[in-house]
Every structure is written in C-alpha cells, then in structure tokens.
mmCIF file with all atom_site columns, C-alpha atoms in Angstrom:
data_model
loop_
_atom_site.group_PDB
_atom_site.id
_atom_site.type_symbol
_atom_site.label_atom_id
_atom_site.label_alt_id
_atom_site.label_comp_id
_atom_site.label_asym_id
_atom_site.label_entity_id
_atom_site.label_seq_id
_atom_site.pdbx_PDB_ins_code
_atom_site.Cartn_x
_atom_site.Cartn_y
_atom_site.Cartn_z
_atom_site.occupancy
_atom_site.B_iso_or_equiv
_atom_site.pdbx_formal_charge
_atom_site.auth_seq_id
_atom_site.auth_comp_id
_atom_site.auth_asym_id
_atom_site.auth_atom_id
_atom_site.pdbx_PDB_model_num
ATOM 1   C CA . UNK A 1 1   ? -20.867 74.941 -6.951  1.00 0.00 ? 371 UNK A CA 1
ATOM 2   C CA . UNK A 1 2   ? -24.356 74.923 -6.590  1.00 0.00 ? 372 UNK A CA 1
ATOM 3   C CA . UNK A 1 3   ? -25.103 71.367 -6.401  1.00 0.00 ? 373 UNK A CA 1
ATOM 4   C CA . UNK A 1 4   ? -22.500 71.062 -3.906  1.00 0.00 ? 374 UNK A CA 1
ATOM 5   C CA . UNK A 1 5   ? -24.110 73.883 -1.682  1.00 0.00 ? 375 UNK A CA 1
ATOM 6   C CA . UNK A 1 6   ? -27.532 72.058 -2.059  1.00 0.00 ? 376 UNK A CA 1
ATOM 7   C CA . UNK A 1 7   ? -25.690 68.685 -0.613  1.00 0.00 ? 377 UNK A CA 1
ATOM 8   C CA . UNK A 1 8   ? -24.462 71.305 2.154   1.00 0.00 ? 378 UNK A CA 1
ATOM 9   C CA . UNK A 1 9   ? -27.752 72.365 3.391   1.00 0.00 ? 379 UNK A CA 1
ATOM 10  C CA . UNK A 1 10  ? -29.282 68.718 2.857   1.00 0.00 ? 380 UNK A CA 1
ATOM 11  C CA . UNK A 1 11  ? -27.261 66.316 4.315   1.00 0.00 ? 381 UNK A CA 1
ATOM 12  C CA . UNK A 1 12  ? -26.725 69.189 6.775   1.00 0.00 ? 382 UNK A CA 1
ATOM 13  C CA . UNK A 1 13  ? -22.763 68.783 7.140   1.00 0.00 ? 383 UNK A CA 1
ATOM 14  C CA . UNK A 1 14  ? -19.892 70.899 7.875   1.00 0.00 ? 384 UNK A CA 1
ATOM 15  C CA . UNK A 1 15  ? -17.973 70.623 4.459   1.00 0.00 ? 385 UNK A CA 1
ATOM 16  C CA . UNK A 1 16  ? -18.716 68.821 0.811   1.00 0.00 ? 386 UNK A CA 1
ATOM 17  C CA . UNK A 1 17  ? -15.847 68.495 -1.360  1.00 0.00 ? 387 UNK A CA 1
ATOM 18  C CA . UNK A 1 18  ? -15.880 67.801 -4.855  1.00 0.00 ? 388 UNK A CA 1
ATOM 19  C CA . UNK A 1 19  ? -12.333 66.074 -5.790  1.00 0.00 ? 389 UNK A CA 1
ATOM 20  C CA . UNK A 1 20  ? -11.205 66.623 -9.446  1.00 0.00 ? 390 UNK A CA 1
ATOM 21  C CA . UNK A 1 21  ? -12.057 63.063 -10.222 1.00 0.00 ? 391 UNK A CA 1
ATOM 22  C CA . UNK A 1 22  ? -15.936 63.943 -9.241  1.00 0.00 ? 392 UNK A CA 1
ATOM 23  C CA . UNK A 1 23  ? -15.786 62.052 -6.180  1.00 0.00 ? 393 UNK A CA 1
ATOM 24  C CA . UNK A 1 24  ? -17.925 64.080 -3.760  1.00 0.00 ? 394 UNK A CA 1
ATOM 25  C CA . UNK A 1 25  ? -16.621 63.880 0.036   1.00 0.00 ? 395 UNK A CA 1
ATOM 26  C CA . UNK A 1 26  ? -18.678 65.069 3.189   1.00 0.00 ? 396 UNK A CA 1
ATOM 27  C CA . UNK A 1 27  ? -17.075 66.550 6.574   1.00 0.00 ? 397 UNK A CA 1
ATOM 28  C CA . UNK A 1 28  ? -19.383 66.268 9.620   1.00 0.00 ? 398 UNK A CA 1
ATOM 29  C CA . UNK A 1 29  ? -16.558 67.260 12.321  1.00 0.00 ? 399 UNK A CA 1
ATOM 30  C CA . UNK A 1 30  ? -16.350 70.640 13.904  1.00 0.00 ? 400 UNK A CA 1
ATOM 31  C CA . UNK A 1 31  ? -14.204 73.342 13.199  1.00 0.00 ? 401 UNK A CA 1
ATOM 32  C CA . UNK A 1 32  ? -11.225 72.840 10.474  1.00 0.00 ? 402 UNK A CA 1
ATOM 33  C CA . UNK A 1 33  ? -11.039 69.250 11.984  1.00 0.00 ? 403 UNK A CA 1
ATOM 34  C CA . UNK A 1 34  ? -12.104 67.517 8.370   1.00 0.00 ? 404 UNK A CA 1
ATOM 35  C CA . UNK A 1 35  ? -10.000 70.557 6.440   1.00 0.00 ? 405 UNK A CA 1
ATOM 36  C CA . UNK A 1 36  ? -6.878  69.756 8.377   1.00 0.00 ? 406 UNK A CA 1
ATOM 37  C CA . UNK A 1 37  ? -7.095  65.978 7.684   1.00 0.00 ? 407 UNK A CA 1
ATOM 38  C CA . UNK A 1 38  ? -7.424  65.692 4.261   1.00 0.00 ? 408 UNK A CA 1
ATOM 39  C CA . UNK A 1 39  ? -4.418  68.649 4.151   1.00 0.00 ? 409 UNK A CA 1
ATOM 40  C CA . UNK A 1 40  ? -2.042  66.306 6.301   1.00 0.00 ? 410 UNK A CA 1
ATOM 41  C CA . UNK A 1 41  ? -3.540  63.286 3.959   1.00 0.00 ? 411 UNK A CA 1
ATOM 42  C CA . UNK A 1 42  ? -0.401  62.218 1.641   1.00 0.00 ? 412 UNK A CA 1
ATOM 43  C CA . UNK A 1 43  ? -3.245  61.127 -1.162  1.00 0.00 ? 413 UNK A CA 1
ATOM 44  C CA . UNK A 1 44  ? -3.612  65.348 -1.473  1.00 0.00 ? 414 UNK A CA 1
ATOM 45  C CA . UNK A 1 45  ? -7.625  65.154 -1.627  1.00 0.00 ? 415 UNK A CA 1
ATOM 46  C CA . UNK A 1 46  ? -8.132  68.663 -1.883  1.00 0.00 ? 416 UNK A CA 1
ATOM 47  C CA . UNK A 1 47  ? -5.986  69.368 -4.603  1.00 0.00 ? 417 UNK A CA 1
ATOM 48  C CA . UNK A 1 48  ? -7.679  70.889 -7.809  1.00 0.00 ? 418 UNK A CA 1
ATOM 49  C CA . UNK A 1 49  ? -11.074 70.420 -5.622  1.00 0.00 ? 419 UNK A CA 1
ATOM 50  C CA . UNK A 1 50  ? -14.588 72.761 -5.142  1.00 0.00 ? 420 UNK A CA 1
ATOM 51  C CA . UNK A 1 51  ? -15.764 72.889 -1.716  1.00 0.00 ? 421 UNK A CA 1
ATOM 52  C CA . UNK A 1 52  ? -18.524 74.394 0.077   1.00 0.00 ? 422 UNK A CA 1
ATOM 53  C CA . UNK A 1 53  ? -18.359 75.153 3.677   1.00 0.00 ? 423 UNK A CA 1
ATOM 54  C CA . UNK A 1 54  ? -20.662 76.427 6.471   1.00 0.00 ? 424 UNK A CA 1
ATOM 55  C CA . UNK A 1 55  ? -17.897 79.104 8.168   1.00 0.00 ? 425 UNK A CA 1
ATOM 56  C CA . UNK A 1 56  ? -14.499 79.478 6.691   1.00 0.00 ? 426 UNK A CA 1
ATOM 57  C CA . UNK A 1 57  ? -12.414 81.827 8.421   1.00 0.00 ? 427 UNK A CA 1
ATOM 58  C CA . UNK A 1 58  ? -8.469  82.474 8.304   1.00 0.00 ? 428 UNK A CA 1
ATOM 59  C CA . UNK A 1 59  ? -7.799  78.965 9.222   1.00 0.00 ? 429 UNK A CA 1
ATOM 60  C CA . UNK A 1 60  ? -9.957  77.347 7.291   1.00 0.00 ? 430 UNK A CA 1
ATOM 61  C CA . UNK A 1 61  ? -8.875  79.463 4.306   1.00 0.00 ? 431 UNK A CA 1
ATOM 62  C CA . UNK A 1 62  ? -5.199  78.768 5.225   1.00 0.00 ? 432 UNK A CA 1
ATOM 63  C CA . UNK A 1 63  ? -5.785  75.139 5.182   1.00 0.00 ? 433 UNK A CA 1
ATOM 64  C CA . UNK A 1 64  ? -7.676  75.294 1.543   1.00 0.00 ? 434 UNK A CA 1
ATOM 65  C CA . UNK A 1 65  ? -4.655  76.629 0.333   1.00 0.00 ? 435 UNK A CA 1
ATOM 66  C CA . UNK A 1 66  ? -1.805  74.724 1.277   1.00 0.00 ? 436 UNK A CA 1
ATOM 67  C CA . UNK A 1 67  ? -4.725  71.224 -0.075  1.00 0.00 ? 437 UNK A CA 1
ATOM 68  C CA . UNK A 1 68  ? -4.773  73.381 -3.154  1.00 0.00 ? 438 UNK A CA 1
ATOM 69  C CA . UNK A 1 69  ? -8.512  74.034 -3.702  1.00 0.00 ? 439 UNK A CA 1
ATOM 70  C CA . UNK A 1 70  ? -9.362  75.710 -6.764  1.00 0.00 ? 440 UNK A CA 1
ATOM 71  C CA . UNK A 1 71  ? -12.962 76.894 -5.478  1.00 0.00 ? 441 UNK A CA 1
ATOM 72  C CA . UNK A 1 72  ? -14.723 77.866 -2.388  1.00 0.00 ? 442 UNK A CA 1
ATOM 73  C CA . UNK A 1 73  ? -17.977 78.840 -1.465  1.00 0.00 ? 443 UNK A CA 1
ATOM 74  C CA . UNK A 1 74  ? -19.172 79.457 2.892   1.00 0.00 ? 444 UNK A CA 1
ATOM 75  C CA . UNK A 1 75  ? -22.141 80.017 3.812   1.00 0.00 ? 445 UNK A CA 1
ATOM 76  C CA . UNK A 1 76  ? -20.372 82.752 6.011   1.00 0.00 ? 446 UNK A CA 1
ATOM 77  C CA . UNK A 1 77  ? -16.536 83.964 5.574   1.00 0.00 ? 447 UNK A CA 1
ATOM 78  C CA . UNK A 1 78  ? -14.508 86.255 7.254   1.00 0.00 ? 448 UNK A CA 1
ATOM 79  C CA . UNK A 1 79  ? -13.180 89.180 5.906   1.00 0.00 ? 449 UNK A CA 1
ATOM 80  C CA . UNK A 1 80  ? -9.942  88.098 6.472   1.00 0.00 ? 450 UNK A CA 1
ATOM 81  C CA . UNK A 1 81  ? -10.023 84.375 4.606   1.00 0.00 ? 451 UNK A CA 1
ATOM 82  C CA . UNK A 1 82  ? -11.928 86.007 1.615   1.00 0.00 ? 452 UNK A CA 1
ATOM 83  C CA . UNK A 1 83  ? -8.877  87.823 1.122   1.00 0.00 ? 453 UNK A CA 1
ATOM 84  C CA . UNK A 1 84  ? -6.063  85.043 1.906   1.00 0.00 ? 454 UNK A CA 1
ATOM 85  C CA . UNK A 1 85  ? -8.178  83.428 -0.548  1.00 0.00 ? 455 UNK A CA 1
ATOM 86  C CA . UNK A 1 86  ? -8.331  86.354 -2.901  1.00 0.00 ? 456 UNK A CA 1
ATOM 87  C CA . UNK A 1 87  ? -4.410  86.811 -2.720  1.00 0.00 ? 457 UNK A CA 1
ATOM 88  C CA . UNK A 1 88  ? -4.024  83.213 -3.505  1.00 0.00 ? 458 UNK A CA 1
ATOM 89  C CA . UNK A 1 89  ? -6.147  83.100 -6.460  1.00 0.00 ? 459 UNK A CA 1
ATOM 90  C CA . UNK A 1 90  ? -8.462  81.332 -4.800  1.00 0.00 ? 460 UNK A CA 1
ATOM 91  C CA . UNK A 1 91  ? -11.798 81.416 -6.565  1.00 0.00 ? 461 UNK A CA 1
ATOM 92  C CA . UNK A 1 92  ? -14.140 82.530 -3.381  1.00 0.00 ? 462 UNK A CA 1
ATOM 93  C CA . UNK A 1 93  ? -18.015 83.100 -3.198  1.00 0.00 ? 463 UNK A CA 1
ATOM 94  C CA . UNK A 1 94  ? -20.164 83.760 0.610   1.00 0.00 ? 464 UNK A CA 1
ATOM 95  C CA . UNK A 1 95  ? -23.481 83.960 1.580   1.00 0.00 ? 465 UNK A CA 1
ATOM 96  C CA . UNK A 1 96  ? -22.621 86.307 4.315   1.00 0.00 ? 466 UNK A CA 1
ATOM 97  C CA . UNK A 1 97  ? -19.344 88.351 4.807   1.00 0.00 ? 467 UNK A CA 1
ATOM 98  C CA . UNK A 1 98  ? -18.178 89.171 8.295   1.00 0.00 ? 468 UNK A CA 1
ATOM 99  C CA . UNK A 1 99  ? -15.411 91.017 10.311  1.00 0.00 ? 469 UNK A CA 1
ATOM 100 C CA . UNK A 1 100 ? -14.286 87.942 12.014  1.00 0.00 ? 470 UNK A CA 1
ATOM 101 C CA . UNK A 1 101 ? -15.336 84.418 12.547  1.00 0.00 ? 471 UNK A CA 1
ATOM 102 C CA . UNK A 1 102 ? -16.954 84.849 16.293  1.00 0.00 ? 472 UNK A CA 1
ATOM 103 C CA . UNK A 1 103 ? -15.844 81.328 18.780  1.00 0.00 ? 473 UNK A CA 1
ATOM 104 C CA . UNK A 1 104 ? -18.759 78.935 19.804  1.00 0.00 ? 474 UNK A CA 1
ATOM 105 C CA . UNK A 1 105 ? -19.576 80.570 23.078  1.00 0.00 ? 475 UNK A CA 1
ATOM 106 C CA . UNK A 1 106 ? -20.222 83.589 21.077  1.00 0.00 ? 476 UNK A CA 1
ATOM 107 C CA . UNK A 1 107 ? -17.426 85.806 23.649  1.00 0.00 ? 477 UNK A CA 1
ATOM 108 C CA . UNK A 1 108 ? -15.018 86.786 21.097  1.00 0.00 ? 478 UNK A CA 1
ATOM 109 C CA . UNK A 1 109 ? -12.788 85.650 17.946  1.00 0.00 ? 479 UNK A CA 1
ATOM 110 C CA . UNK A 1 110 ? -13.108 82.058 17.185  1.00 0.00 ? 480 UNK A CA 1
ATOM 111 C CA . UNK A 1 111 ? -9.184  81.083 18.042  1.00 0.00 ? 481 UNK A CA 1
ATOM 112 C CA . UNK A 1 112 ? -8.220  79.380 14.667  1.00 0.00 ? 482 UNK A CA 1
ATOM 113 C CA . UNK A 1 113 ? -9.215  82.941 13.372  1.00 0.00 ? 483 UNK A CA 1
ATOM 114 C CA . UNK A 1 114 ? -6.904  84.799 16.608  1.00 0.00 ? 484 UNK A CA 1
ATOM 115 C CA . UNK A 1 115 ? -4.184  82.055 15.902  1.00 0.00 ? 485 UNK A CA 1
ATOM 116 C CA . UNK A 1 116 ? -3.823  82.985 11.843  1.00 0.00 ? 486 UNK A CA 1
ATOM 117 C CA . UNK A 1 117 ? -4.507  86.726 12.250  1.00 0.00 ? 487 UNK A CA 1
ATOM 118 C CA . UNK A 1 118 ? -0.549  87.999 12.124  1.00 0.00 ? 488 UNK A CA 1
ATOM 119 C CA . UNK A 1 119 ? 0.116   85.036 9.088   1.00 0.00 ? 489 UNK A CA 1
ATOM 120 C CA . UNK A 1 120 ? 0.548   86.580 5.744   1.00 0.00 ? 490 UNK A CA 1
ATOM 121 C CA . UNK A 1 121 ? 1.189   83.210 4.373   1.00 0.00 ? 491 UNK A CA 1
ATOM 122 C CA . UNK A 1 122 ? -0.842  79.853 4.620   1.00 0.00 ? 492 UNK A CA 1
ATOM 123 C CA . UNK A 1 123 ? 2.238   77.965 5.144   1.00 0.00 ? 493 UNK A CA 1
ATOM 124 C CA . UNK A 1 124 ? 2.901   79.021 9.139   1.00 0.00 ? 494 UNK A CA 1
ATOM 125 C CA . UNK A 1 125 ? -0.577  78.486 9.749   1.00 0.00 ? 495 UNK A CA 1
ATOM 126 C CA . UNK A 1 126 ? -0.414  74.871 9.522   1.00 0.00 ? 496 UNK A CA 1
ATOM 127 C CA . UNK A 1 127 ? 1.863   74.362 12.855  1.00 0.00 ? 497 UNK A CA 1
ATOM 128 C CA . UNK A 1 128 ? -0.414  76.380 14.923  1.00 0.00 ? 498 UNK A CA 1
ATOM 129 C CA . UNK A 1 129 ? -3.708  75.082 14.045  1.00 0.00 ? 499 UNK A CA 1
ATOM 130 C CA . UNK A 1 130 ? -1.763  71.164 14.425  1.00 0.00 ? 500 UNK A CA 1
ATOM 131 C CA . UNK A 1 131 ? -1.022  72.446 17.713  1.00 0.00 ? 501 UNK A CA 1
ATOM 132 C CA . UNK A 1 132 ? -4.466  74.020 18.608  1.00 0.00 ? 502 UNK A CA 1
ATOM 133 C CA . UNK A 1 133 ? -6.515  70.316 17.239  1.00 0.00 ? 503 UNK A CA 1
ATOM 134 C CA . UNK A 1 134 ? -4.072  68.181 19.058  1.00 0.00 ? 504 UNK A CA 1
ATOM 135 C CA . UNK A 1 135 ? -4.763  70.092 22.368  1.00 0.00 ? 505 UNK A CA 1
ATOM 136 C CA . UNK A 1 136 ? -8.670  69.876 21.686  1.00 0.00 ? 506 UNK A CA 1
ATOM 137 C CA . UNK A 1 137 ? -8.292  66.388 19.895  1.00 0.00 ? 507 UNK A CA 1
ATOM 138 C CA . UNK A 1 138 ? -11.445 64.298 21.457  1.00 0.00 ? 508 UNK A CA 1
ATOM 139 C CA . UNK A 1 139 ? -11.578 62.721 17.771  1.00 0.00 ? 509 UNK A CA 1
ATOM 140 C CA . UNK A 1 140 ? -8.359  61.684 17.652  1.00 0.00 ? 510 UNK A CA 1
ATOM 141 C CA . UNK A 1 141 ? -7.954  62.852 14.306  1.00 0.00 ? 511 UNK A CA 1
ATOM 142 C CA . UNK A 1 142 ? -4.039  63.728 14.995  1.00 0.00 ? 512 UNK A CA 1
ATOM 143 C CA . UNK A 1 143 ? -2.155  60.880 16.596  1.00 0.00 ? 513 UNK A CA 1
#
C-alpha cells in the first residue's frame, strides 16, 4: 500500500489502483467518477484490487465494495465509509478521519456522502450515485 500512496501524492491523482494481476491504474476525474466506472465495467477491475484514494466517503466506500476491493487506504475518510468498509471486511487505513466528507464549496455534506447516509448496504447506493453522475455528467462517463 505504500508504494501505491507514493504514486498518489506523485503523479498527484485522484485514485491508483493496483489490480490483482499488478497492473497499476490511475483516476484523475473528480469525485467517485473513476470509482463508478470501473464498478459498471463488465471486465470487474476492482475486484481483488488495493487502492489508494485522496477522500473516500460513503459513496466512494459503497462503490469499493460492490468492485470488490480487498484494500483501501484515503488520505482522508469519513467516519461513516471506514465503517461500511469495516462491516464489509474491507481492509481500511486513513491519514485523517472525519465526521463527514464536507462538498467542494465547503457549505455542507458532500452529496454522494448525504445521498448514501440512510444505506446500510452498498448495493442501493449504486442507483443513486448513477443518478447523481448522470445529472452532473460533463465527462460523459455514463451514456
């Protein structure tokens, strides 16, 4: 996990995924954005992985668990994901630990977090957050 929270910092990206195979992937969109592709990606490239993220809050962790991550490590984590992640038997390591993810403009809870909060299970996550990126989707990455 370390080397892949070195390439975090260094190649200053949002997400670096190590894929069982040793392939090492890097995320530079915003948000879950990266996360929520390779979950909806048929070729599963989460599954079995280690990946180190900037923020990781109840979406984020919601998402790692349905791609079937085995490790994760954020720079900072909410309270909430560390224990989705716990409760999963998620492996999961932070720099900082916080209440709640706080949203861009710094006015609140970021909405992935507000969207997840009531969700006991990763599963019913999925549908909102689909729903939140396709309303925000300037990268197309949801046709």
């Amino acid at each position: 996990m370390e080397e892949l929270i070195g390439i975090l910092h260094r190649e200053n990206c949002s997400c670096v995924i190590r894929r069982t195979d040793g392939a090492v992937i890097l995320g530079h969109l915003r948000g879950v954005k990266d996360l929520l592709r390779f979950v909806l990606d048929e070729s599963s490239p989460l599954r079995g992985a280690e990946i180190a993220d900037k923020v990781v809050g109840k979406g984020a962790a919601a998402l790692m668990m349905l791609g079937g991550v085995r490790s994760v490590y954020a720079d900072v984590m909410s309270r909430p994901a560390f224990e989705f992640l716990e409760d999963a038997s998620i492996t999961a390591s932070y720099g900082v630990l916080v209440p709640n993810i706080i949203n861009r403009a710094g006015t609140g809870i970021c909405p992935v977090e507000t969207l997840c909060r009531d969700c006991t299970d990763a599963a019913p996550c999925l549908p909102l957050i689909v729903d939140f990126v396709k309303s925000n989707n300037k990268e197309n990455i949801i046709q």
